[in-house]
Coordinates of C-alpha atoms in Angstrom, one line a residue:
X1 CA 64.9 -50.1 -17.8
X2 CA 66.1 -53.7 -18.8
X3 CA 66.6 -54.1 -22.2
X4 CA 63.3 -56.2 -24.4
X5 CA 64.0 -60.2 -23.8
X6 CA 65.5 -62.1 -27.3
X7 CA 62.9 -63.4 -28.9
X8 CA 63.3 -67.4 -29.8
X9 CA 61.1 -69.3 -32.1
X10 CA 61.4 -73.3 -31.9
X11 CA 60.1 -74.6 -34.8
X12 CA 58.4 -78.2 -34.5
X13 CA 58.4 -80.1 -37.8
X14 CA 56.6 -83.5 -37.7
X15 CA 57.3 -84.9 -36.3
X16 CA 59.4 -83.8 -34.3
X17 CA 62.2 -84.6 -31.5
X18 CA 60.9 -83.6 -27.8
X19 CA 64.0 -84.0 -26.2
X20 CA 65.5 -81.2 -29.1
X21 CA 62.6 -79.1 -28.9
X22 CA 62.4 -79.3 -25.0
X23 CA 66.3 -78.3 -24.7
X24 CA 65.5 -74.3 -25.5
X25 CA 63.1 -73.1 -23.5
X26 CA 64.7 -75.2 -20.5
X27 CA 67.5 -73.3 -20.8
X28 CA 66.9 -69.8 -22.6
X29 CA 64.3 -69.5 -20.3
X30 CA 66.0 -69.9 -16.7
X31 CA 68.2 -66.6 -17.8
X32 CA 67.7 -63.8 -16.0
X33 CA 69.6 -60.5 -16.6
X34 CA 69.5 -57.1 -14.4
X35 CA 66.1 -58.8 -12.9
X36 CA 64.5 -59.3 -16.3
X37 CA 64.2 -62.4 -18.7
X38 CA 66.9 -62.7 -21.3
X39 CA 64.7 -64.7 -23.3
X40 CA 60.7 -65.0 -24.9
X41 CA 60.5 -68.5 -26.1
X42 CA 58.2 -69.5 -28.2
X43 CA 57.5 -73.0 -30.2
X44 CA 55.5 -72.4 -33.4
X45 CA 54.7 -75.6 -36.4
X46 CA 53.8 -74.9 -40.1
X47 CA 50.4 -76.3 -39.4
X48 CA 49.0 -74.8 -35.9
X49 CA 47.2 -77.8 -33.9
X50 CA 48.1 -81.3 -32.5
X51 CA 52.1 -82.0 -34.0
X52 CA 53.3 -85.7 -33.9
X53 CA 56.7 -86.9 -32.1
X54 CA 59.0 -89.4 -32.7
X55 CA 57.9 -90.8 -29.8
X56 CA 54.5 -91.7 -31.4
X57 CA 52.7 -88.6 -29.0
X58 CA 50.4 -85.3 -30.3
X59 CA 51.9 -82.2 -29.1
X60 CA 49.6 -79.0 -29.5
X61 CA 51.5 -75.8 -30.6
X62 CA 49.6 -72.9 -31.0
X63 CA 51.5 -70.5 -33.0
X64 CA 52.6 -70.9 -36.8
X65 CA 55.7 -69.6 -38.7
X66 CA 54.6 -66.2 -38.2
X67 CA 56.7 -66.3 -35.2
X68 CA 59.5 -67.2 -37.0
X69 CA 59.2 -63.3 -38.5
X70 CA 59.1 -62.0 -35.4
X71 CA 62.1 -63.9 -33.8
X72 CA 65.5 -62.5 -32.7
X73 CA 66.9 -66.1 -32.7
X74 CA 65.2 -69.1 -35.0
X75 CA 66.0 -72.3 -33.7
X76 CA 64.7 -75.5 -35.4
X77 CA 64.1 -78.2 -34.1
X78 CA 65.1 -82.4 -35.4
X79 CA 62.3 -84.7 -36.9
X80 CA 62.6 -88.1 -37.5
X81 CA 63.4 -89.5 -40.8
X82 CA 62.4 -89.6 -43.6
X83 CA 64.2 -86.0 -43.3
X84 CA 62.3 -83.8 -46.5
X85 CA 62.2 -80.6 -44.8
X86 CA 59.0 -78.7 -45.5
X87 CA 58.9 -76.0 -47.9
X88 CA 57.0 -73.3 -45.7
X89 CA 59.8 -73.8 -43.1
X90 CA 62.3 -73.7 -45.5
X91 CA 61.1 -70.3 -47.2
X92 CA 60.4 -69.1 -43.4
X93 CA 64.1 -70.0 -42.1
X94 CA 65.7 -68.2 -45.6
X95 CA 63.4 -65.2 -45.3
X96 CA 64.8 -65.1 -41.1
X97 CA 68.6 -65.6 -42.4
X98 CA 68.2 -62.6 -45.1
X99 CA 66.9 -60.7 -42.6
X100 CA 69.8 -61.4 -40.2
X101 CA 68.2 -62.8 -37.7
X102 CA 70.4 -65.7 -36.1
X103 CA 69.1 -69.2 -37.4
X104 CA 70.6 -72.8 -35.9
X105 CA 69.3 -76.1 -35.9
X106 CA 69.8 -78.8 -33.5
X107 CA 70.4 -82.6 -35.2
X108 CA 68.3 -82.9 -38.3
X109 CA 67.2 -79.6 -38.2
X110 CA 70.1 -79.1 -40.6
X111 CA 68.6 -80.5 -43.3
X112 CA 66.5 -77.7 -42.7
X113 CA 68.6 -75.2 -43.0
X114 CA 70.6 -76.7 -46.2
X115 CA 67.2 -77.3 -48.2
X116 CA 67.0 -73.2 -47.5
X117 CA 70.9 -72.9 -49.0
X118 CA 71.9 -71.0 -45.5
X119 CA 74.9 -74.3 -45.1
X120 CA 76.2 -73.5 -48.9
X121 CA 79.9 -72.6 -48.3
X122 CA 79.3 -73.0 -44.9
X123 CA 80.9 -75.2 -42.0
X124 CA 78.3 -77.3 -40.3
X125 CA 77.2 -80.3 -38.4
X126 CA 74.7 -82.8 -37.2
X127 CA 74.0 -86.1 -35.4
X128 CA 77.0 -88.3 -37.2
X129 CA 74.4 -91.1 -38.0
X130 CA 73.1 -88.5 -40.4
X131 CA 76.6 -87.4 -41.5
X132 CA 76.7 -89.0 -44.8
X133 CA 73.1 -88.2 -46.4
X134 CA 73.7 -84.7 -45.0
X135 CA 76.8 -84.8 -47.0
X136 CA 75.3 -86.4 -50.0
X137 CA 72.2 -84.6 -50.5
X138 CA 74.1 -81.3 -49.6
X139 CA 77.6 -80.9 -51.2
X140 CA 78.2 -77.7 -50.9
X141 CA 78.6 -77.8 -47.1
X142 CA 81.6 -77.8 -45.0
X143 CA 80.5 -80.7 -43.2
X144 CA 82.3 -80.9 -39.7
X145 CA 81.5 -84.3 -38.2
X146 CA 83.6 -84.4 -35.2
X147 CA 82.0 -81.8 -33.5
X148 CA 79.3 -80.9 -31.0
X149 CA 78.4 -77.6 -32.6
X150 CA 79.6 -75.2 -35.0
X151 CA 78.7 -71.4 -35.6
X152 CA 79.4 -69.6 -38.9
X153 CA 78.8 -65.9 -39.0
X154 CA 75.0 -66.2 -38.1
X155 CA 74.4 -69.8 -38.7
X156 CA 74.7 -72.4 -35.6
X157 CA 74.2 -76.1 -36.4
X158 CA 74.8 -78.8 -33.5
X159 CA 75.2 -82.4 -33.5
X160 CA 72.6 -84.5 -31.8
X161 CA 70.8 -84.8 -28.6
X162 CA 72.6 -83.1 -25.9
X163 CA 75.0 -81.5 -28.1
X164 CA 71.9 -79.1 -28.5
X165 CA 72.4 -78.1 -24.9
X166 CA 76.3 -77.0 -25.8
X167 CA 74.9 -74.7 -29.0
X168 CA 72.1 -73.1 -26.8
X169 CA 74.8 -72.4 -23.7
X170 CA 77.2 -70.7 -26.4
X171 CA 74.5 -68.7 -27.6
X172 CA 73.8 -67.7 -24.0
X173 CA 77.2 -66.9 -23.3
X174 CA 77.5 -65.1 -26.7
X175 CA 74.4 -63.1 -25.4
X176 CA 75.2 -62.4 -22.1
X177 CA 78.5 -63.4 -20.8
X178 CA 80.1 -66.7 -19.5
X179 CA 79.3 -66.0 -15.7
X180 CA 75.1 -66.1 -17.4
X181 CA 76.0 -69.2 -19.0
X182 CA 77.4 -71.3 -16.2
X183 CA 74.9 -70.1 -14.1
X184 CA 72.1 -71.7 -16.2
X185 CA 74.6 -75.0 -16.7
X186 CA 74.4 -75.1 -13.0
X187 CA 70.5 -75.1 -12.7
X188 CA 69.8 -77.4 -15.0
X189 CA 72.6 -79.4 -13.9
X190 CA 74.8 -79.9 -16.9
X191 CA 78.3 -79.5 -17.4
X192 CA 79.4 -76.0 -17.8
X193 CA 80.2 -74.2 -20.9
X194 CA 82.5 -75.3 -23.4
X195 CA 84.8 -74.0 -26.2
X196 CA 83.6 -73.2 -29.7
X197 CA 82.4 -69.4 -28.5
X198 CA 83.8 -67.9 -31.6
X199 CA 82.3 -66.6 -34.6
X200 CA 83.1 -68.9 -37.9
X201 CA 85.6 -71.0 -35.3
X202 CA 84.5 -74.3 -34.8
X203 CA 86.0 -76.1 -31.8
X204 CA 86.0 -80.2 -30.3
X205 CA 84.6 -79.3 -26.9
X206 CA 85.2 -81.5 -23.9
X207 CA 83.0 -85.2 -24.1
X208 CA 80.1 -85.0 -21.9
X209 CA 80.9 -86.5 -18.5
X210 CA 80.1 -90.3 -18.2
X211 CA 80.3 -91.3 -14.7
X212 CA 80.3 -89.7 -11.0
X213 CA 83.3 -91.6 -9.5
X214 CA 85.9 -88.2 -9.9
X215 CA 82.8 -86.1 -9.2
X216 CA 83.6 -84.8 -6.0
X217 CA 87.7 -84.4 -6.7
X218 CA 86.4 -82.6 -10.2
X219 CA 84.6 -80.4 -7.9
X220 CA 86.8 -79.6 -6.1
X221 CA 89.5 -78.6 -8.3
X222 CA 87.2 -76.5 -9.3
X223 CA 87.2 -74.8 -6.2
X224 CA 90.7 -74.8 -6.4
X225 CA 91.7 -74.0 -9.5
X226 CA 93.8 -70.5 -8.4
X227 CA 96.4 -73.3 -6.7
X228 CA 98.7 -75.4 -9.0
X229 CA 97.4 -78.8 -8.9
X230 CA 99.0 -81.9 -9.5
X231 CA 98.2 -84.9 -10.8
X232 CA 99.6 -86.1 -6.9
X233 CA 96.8 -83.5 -5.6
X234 CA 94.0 -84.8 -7.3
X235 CA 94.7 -88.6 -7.0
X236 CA 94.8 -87.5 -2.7
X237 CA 91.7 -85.8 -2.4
X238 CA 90.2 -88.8 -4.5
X239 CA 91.8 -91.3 -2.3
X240 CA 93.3 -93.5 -4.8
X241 CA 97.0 -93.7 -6.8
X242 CA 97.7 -91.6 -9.9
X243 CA 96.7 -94.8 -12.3
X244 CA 93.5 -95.2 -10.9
X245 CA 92.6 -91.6 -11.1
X246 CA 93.9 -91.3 -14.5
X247 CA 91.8 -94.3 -15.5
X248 CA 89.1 -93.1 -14.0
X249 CA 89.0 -89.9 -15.0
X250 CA 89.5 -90.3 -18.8
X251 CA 86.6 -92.8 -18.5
X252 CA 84.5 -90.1 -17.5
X253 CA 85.7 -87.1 -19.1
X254 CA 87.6 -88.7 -22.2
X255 CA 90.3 -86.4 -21.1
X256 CA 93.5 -86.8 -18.8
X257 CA 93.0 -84.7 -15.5
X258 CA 95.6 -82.6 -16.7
X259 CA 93.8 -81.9 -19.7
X260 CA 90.7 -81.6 -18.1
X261 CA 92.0 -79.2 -15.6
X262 CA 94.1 -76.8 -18.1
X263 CA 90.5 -76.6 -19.7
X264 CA 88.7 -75.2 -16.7
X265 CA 91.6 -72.9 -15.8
X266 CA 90.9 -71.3 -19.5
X267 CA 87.4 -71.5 -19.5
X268 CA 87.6 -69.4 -15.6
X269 CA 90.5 -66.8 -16.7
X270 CA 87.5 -66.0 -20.4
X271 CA 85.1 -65.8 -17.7
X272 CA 87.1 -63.7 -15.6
X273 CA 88.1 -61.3 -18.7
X274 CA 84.5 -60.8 -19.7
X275 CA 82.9 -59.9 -15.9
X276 CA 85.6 -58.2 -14.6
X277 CA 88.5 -55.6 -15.1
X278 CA 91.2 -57.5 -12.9
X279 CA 94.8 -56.7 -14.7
X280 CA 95.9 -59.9 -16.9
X281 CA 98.9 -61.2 -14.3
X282 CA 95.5 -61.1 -11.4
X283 CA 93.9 -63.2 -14.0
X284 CA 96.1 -66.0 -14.8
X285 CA 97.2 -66.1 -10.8
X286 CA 93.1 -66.2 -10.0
X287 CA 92.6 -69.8 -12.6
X288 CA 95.8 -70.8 -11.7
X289 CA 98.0 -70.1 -15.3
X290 CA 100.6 -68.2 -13.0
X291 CA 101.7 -65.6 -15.4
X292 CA 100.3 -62.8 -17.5
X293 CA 102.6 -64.7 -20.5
X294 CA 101.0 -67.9 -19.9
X295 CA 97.6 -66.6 -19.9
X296 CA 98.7 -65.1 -23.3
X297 CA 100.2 -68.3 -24.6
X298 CA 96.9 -70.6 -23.7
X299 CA 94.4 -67.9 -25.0
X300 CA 95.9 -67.1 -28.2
X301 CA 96.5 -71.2 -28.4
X302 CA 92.6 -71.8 -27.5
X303 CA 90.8 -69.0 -29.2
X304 CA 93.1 -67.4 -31.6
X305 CA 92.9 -63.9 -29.5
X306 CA 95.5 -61.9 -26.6
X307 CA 93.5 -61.2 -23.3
X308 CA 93.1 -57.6 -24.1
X309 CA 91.6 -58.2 -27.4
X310 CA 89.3 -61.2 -26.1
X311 CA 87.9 -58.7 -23.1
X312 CA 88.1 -56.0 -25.6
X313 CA 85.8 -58.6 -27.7
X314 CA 83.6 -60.1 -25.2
X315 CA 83.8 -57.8 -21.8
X316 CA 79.8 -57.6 -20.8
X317 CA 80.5 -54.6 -18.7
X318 CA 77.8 -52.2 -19.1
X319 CA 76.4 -54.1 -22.3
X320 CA 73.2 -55.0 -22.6
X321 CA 72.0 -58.2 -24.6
X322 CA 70.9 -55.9 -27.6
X323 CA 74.5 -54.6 -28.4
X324 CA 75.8 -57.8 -28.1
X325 CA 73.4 -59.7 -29.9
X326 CA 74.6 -57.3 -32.7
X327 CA 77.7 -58.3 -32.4
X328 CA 77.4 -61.9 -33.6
X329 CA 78.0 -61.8 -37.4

């Protein structure tokens, strides 16, 4: 029998952000595991009934912050300003935390979450227009303002607007394994997962693609990504000289293509550590790394882990979303 889906509450404060509260069900809800859903969404509001936007619209949400109690995962959701949380969600998120449930916020939602003393001590971020009163009103915070996302033991913050996308994706692939999370970056046609999957490790991931120009050469490299590219290779297929591609590539992806390309070759050989049981030199020959040692040297350089103890760590063979949830603490 598949396991019971993780529950999600989305808490609306008003008024709230529709592009943050729209990002998790659109993606916790498109994962399906062992033909069951990974996910029960639901959006609940202090005050059940019509909730304002920012964009001047009534939303009606039926449920209150009872559904916060019964949540797996609380994720709340950014308001516009002024940003004085309320106190009901604020006792409702610290009741969730000191229960262990897993709380995050996406963009102001961290106000939130520091009114409720869950960012004291704690590395965290949000939308860096909101950097410095975050800062200010909250000192105790670890404020990290040149990230997307951060995750602290139980505690997930992300930066703004799509950046919420990259903090629900880790928490799928945290859930359910990195071959669940591309899958769902592929339907809703986002870029794939990217680093900052460890607990209390807060990473810079990759920019958010810009353009379409390199689109077809960035797919296929990675189709390709088990032969050793060049720079030569990649400026062929896109049928223009090394400078151009190199110009146009970092104007898309912020990144060299060499960069770019040593990332997806990581991010396939932790994929291929988590789904499969291929030995470590099959690995780093299959994402194109070449050698078991090589694969050691990005890995540990990346993540802070060897192969063996980041399969040992994150293999979803035979585990279900219940032990791993568990896991993240």
């Amino acid at each position: 029998m598949h396991p019971r889906p993780l529950r999600v509450a989305v808490v609306a404060p008003s008024p709230v952000s529709m592009f943050n509260l729209a990002i998790p069900e659109l993606l916790f809800e498109k994962v399906h595991v062992d033909g069951g859903q990974g996910y029960e969404v639901v959006v609940c509001t202090p005050d059940p009934g019509p909730v304002a936007t920012t964009g001047g619209l009534a939303l009606q949400v039926e449920r209150g912050l009872d559904a916060v109690r019964d949540a797996d995962i609380v994720v709340v959701a950014g308001t516009g300003h002024p940003y004085d949380p309320d106190p009901r969600t604020v006792e409702a998120v610290r009741e969730a935390a000191a229960a262990g449930k897993r709380v995050t916020s996406i963009c102001s939602g961290a106000f939130v979450l520091a009114e409720a003393g869950l960012l004291d001590g704690r590395s965290a971020t949000t939308y860096w227009q909101l950097a410095d009163e975050l800062r200010d009103r909250y000192p105790s915070l670890d404020l990290q303002g040149d990230v997307l996302y951060v995750q602290d033991g139980q505690v997930l913050t992300s930066s703004g607007y799509a950046a919420g996308i990259d903090m629900c994706l880790h928490m799928i692939r945290t859930d359910y394994g990195a071959a669940v999370a591309n899958e769902v970056a592929r339907l809703s046609l986002v870029a794939p997962v990217r680093p900052g999957g460890q607990t209390q490790f807060a990473q810079t991931p990759l920019p958010l693609e810009r353009g379409t120009a390199c689109a077809d050469t960035r797919g296929w490299a990675m189709r390709n990504l088990d032969k050793p590219l060049t720079l030569t290779d990649l400026a062929r297929h896109a049928g223009v000289s090394v400078r151009t591609l190199t110009r146009r590539f970092h104007a898309e992806s912020g990144v060299s293509p060499l960069q770019w390309l040593l990332h997806q070759r990581i991010e396939r050989a932790k994929e291929l550590l988590e789904t499969t049981t291929l030995p470590m030199d099959q690995v780093a020959r299959s994402c194109g790394l070449g050698t078991a040692d090589s694969l050691r040297a990005h890995l540990v350089r990346r993540t802070g882990l060897t192969p063996s103890a980041y399969r040992a760590q994150y293999s979803r063979l035979g585990t279900g979303p219940s032990e791993v949830s568990s896991s993240v603490a």
